[in-house]
mmCIF file of C-alpha atoms and ligand atoms in Angstrom:
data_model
loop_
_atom_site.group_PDB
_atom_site.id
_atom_site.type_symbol
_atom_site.label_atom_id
_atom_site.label_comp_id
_atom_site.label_asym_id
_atom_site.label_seq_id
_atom_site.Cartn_x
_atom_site.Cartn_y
_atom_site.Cartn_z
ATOM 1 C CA UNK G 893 0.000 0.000 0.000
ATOM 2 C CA UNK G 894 2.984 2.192 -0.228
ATOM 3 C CA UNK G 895 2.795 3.915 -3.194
ATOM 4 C CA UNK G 896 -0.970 4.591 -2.550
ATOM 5 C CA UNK G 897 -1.356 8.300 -3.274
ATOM 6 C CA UNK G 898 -3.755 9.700 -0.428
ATOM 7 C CA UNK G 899 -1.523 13.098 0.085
ATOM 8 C CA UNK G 900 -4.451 16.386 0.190
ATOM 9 C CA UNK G 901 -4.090 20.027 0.263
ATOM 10 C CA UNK G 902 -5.422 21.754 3.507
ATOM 11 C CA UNK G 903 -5.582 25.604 3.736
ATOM 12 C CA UNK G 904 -2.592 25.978 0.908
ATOM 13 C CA UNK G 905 -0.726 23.098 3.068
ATOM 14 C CA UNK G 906 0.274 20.017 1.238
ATOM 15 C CA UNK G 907 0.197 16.991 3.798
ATOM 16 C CA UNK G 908 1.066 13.654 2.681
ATOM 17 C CA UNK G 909 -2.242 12.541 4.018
ATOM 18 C CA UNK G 910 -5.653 13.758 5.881
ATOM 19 C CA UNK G 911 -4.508 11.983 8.908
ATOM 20 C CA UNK G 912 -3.474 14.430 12.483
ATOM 21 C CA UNK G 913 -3.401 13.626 16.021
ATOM 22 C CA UNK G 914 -6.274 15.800 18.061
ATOM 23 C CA UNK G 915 -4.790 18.094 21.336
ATOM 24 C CA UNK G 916 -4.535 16.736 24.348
ATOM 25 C CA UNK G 917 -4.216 13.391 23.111
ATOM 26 C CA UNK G 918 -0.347 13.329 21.558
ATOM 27 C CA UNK G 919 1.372 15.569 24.108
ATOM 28 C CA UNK G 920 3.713 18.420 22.660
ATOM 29 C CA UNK G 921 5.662 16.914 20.565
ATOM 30 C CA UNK G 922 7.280 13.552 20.262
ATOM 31 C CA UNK G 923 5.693 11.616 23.394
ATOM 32 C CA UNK G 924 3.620 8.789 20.727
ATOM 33 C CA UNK G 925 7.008 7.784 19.012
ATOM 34 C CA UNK G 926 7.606 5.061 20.932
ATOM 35 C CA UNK G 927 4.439 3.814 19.525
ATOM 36 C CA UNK G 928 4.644 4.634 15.890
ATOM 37 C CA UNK G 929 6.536 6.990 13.180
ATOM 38 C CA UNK G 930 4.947 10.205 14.126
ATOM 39 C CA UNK G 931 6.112 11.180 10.646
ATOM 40 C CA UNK G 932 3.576 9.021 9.327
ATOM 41 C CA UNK G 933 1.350 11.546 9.860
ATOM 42 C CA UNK G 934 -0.171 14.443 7.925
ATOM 43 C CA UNK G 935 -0.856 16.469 10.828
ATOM 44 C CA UNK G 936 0.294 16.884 14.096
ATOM 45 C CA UNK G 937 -1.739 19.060 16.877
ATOM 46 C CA UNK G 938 0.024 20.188 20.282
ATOM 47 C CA UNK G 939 -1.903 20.197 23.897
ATOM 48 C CA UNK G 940 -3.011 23.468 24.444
ATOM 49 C CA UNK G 941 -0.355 26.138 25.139
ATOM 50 C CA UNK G 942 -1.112 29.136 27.539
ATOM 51 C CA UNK G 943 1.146 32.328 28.125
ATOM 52 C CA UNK G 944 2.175 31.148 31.341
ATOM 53 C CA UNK G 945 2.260 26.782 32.641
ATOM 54 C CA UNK G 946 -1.144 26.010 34.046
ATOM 55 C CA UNK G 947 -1.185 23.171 36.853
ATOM 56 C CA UNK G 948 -4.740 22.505 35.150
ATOM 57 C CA UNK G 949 -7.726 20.864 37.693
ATOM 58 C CA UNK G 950 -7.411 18.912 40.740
ATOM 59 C CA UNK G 951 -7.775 15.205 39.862
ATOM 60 C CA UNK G 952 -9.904 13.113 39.531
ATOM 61 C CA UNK G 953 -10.180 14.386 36.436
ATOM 62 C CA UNK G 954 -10.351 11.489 33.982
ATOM 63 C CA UNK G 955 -12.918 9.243 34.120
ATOM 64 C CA UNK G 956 -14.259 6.221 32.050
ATOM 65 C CA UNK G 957 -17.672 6.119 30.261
ATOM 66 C CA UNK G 958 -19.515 3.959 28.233
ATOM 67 C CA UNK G 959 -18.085 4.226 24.620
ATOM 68 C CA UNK G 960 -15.784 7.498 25.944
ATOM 69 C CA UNK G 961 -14.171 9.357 28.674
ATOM 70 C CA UNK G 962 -14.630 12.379 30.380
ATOM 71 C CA UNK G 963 -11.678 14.258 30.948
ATOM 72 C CA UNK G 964 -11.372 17.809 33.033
ATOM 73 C CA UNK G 965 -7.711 18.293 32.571
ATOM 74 C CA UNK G 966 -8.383 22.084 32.851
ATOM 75 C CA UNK G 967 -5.568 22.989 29.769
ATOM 76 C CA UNK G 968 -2.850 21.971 31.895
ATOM 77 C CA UNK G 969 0.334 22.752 30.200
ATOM 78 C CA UNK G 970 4.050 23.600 30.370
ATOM 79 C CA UNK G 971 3.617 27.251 29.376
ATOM 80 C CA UNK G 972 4.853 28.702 26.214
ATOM 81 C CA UNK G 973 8.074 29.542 27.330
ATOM 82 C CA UNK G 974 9.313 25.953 28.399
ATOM 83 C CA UNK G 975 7.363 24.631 24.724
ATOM 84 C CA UNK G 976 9.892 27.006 22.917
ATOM 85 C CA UNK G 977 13.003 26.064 24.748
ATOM 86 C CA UNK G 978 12.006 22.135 24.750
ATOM 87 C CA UNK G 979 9.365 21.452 22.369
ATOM 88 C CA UNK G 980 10.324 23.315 19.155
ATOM 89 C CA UNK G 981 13.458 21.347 18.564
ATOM 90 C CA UNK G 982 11.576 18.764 18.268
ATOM 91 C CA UNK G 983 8.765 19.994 16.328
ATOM 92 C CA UNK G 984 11.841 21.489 13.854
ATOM 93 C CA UNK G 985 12.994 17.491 13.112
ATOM 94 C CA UNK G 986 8.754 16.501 12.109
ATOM 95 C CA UNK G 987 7.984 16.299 8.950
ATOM 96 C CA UNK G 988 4.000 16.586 9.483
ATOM 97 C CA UNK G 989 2.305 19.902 9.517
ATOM 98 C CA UNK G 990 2.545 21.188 12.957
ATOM 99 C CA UNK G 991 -0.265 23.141 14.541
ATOM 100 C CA UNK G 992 0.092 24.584 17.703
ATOM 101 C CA UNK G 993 -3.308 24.438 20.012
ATOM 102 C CA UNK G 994 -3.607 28.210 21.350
ATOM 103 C CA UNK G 995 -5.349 28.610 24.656
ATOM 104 C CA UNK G 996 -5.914 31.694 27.393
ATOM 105 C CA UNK G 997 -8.550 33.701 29.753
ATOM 106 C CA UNK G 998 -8.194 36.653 27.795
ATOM 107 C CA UNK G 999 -7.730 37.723 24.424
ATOM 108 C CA UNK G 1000 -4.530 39.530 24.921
ATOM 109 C CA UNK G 1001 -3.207 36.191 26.222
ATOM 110 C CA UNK G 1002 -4.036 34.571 23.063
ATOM 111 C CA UNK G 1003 -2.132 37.199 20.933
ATOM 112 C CA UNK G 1004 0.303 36.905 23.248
ATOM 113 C CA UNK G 1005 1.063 33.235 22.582
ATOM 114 C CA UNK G 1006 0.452 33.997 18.986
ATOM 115 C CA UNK G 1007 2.857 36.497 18.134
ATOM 116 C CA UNK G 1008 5.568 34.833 20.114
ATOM 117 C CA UNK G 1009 5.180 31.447 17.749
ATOM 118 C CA UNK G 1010 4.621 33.451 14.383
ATOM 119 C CA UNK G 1011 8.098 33.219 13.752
ATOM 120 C CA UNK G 1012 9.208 29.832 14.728
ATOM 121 C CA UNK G 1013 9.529 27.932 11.702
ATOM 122 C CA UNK G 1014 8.776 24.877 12.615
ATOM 123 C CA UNK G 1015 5.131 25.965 12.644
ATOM 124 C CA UNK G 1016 2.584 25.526 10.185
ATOM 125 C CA UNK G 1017 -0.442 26.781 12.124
ATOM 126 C CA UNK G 1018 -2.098 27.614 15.151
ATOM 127 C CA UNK G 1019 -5.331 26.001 16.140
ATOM 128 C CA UNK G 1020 -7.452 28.738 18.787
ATOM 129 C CA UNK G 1021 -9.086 26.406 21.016
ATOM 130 C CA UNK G 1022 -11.964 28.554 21.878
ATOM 131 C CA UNK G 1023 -14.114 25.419 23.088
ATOM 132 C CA UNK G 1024 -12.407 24.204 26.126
ATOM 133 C CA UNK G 1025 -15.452 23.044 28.692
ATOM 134 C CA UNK G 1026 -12.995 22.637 31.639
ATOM 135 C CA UNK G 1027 -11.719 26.489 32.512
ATOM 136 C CA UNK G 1028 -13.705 28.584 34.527
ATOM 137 C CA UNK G 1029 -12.391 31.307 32.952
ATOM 138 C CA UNK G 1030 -11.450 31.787 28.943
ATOM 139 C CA UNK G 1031 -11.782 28.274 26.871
ATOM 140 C CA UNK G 1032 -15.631 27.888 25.718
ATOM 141 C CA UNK G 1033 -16.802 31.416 26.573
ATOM 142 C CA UNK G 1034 -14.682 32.997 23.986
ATOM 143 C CA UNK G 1035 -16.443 30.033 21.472
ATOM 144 C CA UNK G 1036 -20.521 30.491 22.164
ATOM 145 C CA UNK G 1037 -20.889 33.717 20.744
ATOM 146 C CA UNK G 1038 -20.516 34.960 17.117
ATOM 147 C CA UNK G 1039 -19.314 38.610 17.914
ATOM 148 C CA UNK G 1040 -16.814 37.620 20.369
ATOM 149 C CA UNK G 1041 -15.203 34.764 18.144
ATOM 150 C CA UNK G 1042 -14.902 36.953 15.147
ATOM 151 C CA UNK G 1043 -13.179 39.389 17.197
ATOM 152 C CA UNK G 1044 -10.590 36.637 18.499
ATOM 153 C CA UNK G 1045 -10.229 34.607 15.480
ATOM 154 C CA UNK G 1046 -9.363 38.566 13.876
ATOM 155 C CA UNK G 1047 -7.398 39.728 16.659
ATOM 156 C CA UNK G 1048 -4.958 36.560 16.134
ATOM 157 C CA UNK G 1049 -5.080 36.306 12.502
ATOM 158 C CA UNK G 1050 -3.642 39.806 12.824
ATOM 159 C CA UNK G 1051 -0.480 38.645 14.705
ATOM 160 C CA UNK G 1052 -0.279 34.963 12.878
ATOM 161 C CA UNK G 1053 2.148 36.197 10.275
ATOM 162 C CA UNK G 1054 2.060 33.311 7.708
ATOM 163 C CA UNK G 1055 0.905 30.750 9.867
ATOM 164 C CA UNK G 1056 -2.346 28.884 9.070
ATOM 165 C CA UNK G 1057 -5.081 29.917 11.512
ATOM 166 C CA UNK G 1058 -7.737 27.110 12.501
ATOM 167 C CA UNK G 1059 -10.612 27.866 15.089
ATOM 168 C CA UNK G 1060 -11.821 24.905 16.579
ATOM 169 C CA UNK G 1061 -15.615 25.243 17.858
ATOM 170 C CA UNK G 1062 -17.304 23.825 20.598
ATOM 171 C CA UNK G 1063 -20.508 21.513 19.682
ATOM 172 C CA UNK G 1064 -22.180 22.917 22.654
ATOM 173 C CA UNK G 1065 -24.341 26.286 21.438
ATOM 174 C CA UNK G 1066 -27.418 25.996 19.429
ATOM 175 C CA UNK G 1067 -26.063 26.656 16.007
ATOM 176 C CA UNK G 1068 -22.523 25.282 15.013
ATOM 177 C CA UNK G 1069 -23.215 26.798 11.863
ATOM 178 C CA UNK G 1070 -23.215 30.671 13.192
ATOM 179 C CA UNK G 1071 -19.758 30.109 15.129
ATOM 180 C CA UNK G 1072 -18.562 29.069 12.132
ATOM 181 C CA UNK G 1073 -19.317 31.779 9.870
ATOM 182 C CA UNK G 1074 -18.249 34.297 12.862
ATOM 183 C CA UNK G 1075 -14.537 32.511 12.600
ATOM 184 C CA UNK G 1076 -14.340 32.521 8.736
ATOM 185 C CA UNK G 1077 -15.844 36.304 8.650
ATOM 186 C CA UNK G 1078 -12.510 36.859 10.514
ATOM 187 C CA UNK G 1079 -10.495 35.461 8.172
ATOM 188 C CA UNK G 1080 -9.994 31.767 10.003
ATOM 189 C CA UNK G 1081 -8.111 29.529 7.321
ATOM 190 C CA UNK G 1082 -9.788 26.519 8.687
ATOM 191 C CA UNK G 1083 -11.977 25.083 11.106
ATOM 192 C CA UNK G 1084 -11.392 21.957 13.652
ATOM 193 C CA UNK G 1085 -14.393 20.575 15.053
ATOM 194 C CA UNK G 1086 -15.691 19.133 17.462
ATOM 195 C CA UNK G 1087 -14.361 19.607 21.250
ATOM 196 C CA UNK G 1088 -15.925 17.994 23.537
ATOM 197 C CA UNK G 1089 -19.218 17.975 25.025
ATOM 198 C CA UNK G 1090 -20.110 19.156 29.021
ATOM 199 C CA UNK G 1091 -21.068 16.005 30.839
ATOM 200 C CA UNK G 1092 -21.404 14.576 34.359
ATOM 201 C CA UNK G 1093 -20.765 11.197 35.693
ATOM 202 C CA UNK G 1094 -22.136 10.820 39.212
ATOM 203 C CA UNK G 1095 -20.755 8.160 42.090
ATOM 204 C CA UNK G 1096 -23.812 6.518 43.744
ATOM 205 C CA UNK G 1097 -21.949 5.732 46.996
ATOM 206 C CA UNK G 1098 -21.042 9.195 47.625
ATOM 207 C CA UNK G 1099 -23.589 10.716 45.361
ATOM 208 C CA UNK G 1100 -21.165 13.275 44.131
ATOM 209 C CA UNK G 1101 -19.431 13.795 41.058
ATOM 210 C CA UNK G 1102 -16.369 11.557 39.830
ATOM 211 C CA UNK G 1103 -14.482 14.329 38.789
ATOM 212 C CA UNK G 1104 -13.293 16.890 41.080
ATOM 213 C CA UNK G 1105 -14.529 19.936 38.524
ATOM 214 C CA UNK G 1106 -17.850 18.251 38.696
ATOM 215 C CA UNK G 1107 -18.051 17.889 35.025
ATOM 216 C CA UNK G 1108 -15.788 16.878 32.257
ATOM 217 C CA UNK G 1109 -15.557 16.985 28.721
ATOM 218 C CA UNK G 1110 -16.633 13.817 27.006
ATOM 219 C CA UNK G 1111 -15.136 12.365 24.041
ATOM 220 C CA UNK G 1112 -14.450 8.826 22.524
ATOM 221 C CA UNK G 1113 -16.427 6.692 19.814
ATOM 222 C CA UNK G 1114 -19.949 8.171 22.251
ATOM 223 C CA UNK G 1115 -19.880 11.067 20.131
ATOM 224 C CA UNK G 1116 -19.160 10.145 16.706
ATOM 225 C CA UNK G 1117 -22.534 10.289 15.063
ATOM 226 C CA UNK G 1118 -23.128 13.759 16.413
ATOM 227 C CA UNK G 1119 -19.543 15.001 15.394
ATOM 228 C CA UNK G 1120 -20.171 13.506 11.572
ATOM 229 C CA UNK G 1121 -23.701 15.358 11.899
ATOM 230 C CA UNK G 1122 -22.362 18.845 12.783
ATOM 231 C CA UNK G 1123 -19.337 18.346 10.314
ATOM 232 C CA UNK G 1124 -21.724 17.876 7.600
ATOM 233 C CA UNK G 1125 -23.933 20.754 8.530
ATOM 234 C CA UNK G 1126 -21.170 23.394 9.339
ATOM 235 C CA UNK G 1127 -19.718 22.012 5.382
ATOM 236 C CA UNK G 1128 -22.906 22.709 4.023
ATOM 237 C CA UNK G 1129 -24.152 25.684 5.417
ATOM 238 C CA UNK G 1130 -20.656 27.458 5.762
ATOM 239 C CA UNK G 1131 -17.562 25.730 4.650
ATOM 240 C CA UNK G 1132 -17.841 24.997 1.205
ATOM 241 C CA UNK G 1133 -19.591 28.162 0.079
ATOM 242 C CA UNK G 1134 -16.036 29.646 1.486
ATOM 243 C CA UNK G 1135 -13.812 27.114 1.056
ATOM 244 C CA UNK G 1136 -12.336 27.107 3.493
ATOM 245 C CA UNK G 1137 -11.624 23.423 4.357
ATOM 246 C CA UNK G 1138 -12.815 21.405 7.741
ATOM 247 C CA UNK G 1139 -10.486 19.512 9.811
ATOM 248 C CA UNK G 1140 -13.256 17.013 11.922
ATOM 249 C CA UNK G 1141 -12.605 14.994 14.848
ATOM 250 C CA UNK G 1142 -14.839 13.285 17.759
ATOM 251 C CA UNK G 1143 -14.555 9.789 18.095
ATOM 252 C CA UNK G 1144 -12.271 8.093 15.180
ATOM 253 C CA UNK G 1145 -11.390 5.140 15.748
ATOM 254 C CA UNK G 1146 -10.862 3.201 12.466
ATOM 255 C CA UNK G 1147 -9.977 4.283 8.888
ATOM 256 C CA UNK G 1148 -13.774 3.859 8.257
ATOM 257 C CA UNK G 1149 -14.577 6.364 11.148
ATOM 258 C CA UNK G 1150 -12.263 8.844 9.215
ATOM 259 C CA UNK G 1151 -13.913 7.951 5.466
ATOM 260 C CA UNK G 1152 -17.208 9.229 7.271
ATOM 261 C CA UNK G 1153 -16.102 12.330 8.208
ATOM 262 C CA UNK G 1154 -14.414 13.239 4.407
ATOM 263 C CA UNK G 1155 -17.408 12.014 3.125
ATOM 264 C CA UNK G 1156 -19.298 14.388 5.211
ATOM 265 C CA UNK G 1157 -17.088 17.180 4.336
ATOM 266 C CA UNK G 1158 -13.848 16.939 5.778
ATOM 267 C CA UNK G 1159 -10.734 18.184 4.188
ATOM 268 C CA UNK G 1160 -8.823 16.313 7.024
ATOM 269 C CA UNK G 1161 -9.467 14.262 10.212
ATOM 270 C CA UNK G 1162 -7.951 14.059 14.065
ATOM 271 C CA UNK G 1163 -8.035 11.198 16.436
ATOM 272 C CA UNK G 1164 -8.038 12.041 19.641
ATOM 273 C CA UNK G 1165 -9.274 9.729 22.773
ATOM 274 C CA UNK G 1166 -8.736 6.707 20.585
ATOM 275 C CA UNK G 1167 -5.178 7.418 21.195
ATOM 276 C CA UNK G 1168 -4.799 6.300 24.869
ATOM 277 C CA UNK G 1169 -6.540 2.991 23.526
ATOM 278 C CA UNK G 1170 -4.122 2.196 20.249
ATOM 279 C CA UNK G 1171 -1.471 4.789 20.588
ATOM 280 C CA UNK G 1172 -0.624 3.310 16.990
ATOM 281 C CA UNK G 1173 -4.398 3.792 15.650
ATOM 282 C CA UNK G 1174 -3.322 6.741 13.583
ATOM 283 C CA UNK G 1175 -0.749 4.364 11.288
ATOM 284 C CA UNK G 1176 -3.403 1.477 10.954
ATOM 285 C CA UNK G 1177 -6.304 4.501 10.007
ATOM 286 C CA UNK G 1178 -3.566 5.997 7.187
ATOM 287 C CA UNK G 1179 -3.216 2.330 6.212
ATOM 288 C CA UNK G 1180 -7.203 1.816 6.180
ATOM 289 C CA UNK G 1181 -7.469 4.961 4.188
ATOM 290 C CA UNK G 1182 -4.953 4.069 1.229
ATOM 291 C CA UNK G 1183 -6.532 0.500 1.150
ATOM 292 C CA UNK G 1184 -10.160 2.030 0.910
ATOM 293 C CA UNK G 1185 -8.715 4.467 -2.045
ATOM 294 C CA UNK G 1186 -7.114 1.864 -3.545
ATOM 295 C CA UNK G 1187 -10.268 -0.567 -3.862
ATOM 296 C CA UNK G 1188 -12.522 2.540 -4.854
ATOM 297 C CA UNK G 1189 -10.337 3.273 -7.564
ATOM 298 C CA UNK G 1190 -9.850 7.156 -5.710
ATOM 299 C CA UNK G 1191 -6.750 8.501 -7.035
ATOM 300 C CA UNK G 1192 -7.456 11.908 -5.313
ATOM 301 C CA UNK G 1193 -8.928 11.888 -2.085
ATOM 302 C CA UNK G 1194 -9.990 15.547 -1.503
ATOM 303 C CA UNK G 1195 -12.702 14.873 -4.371
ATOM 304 C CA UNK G 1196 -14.085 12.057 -1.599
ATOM 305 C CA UNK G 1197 -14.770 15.384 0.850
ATOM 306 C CA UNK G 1198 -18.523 16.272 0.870
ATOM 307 C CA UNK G 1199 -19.513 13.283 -1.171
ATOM 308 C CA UNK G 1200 -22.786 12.333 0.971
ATOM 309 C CA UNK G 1201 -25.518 11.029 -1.224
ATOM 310 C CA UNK G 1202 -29.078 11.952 -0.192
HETATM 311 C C1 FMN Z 1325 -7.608 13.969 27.677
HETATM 312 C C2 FMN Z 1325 -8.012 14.997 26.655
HETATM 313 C C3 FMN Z 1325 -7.373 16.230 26.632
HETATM 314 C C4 FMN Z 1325 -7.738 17.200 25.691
HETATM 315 N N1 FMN Z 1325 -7.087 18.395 25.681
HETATM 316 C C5 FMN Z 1325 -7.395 19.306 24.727
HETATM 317 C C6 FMN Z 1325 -6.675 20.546 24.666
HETATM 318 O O1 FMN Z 1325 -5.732 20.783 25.420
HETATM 319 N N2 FMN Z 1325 -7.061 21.446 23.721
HETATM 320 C C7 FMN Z 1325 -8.075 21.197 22.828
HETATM 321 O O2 FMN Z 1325 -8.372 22.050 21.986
HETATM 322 N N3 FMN Z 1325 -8.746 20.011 22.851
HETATM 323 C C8 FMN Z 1325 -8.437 19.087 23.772
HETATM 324 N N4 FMN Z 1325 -9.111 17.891 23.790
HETATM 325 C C9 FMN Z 1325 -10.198 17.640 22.802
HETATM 326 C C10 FMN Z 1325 -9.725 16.794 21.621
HETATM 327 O O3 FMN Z 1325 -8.683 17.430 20.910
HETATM 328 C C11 FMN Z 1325 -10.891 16.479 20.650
HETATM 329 O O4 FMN Z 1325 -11.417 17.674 20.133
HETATM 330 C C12 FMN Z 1325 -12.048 15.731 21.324
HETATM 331 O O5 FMN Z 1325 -11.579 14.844 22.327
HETATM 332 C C13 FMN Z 1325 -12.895 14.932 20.318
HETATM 333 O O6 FMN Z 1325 -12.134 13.968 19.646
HETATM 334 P P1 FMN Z 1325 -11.995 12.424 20.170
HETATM 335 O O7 FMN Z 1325 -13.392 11.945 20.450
HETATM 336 O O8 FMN Z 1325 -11.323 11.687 19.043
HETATM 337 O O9 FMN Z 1325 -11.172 12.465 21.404
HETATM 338 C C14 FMN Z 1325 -8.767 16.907 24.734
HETATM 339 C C15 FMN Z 1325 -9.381 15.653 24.752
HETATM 340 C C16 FMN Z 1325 -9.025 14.687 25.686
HETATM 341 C C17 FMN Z 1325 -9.707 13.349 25.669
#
C-alpha cells in the first residue's frame, strides 16, 4: 500500500495525508514515538499552550464512560516559554504539519502566545481552542458567541504572520453553523471541530461527582454520530460556500470512522481519545485509508470530501 497516493491540500498546506493527532491526546511533541513513526502523519496538533504553565484541575479528572471518557484536565500545560526552549526542537525534526493548540482567559493572552510562535519555523499553524469546557475562565466562553469569536479569530489572525489559523468550535451552542461563519468572517483559514461535550458522571456511593470539577468533557467513539452530523452541517451551510476546508474529529477510531467524516465534508481528520486505547491507531487509520482508495479506484482523495448522497 505504499505507493498509494492519499496526500491532500489543507488551507494551501500540502500533507502527505488527511490523517493528524487531536490536542490533548499526543502531548507536545514527540511523546507517541515510541508507539509509531509520528512522521507518518499528515498532521500533528500540540496540547493546548497558555502564556504562562497552568497546573490545570485537581484530579480526579479522567474518568471512564460507556463508549468514551470524560476528561477535566483544565488545559494543563508547560507554558509557552518551556514549549519554545524544549518542544520546538523537536517539532523542527517533524515532517507533518505542525499546529500549535492556542489557549488563554483573555484575548490579549491569546495574541500573546500567537505572536511569540509566528516566527518559529517549525510551525505551520495555530489552532485557537476557543471550546475548552474545563476552565472557569477563557476556553468555551470565547467560542458560544458569534461577535466575540470573530473578534478573536481577527485579533490573532492579525499577529499569525504566515501561519495557518484554525478555530476549533465547541458543539455545545445551538447553532454550530453561526460560530462558524463568525470565525471565517474573521479570516480563520480553517476550522477543527468538534471539542468535547459538558457532561457529568455521578458516584452513587457518595452521590457526588467523579471528577473533582464536577463535570468533564466527554469524548471517545460516544460522540461520533453527532460530530459527523455537525461536520456535515457546518460544510454545508458554511464551509464549502467559502472554502475554506474542515479539519473534523470526535470519536475516530478506524480508517472507516475517518472515510465518514471526508465524506461528510472533511478536508482532514484528528483522532483524539482513541489514542490512549491504540497509541498506533493513527498508522493502521492511514493504512485503512490508502486500502479504501485503492479498492474505490480514488486517485485523489480531496474529491471524496462532501460526497454524501441523499
Ligand atoms: C484527555 C483529553 C485532553 C484534551 N485536551 C485538549 C486541549 O488541550 N485542547 C483542545 O483544543 N482540545 C483538547 N481535547 C479535545 C480533543 O482534541 C478532541 O477535540 C475531542 O476529544 C474529540 O475527539 P476524540 O473523540 O477523538 O477524542 C482533549 C481531549 C481529551 C480526551
Amino acid at each position: 500500500m505504499e505507493n498509494t497516493d492519499i496526500s491532500v491540500g489543507f488551507a494551501g498546506l500540502k500533507l502527505a495525508n488527511p490523517v493528524f493527532t487531536a490536542s490533548g491526546t499526543c502531548g507536545y511533541a514527540d511523546e507517541l514515538a515510541d508507539f509509531f513513526d509520528i512522521n507518518l502523519l499528515g498532521g500533528f496538533i500540540t496540547k493546548s499552550i497558555t502564556a504562562s504553565p497552568k497546573k490545570g484541575n485537581p484530579d480526579p479528572r479522567i474518568v471512564e464512560t460507556d463508549s468514551g471518557m470524560l476528561n477535566a484536565i483544565g488545559l494543563a500545560n508547560i507554558g509557552l516559554q518551556r514549549f519554545i526552549e524544549e518542544k520546538i526542537p523537536i517539532l523542527e525534526k517533524f515532517k507533518p504539519a505542525v499546529f500549535v493548540n492556542i489557549a488563554g482567559q483573555t484575548i490579549d493572552e491569546y495574541i500573546a502566545v500567537a505572536e511569540k510562535l509566528s516566527k518559529e519555523k517549525a510551525i505551520a499553524g495555530f489552532e485557537l481552542n476557543i471550546s475548552c469546557p474545563n476552565v472557569k475562565k477563557g476556553g468555551i466562553t470565547f467560542g458560544t458567541e458569534p461577535e466575540q469569536v470573530e473578534q478573536i479569530t481577527r485579533a490573532v489572525k492579525a499577529v499569525s504572520g504566515d501561519k495557518i489559523l484554525t478555530v476549533k468550535l465547541t458543539p455545545s451552542v445551538t447553532d454550530i453553523s453561526e460560530i462558524a461563519q463568525a470565525a471565517v468572517n474573521a479570516g480563520a483559514d480553517a476550522l477543527s471541530l468538534i471539542n468535547t461535550f459538558t457532561a457529568m458522571v455521578i458516584d452513587i456511593e457518595t452521590q457526588k461527582p467523579v471528577l473533582a470539577n464536577r463535570t468533564g468533557g466527554l469524548s471517545g467513539p460516544a460522540i461520533k454520530p453527532i460530530a459527523v452530523y455537525l461536520v456535515n452541517k457546518v460544510y454545508n451551510e458554511v464551509a464549502k460556500k467559502a472554502k475554506v476546508p474542515i479539519l473534523g474529529m470526535g470519536g475516530i477510531r478506524t480508517a472507516s470512522d475517518a472515510i465518514e467524516f471526508i465524506i461528510a465534508g472533511a478536508a482532514a481528520v484528528a483522532v483524539g481519545t482513541w489514542n490512549f486505547i491504540e497509541p498506533d491507531s493513527c498508522e493502521k487509520i492511514i493504512e485503512g485509508i490508502k486500502q479504501y482508495c485503492k479498492e474505490k479506484k480514488i486517485s485523489i482523495i480531496s474529491e471524496l470530501t462532501g460526497t454524501l448522497k441523499s
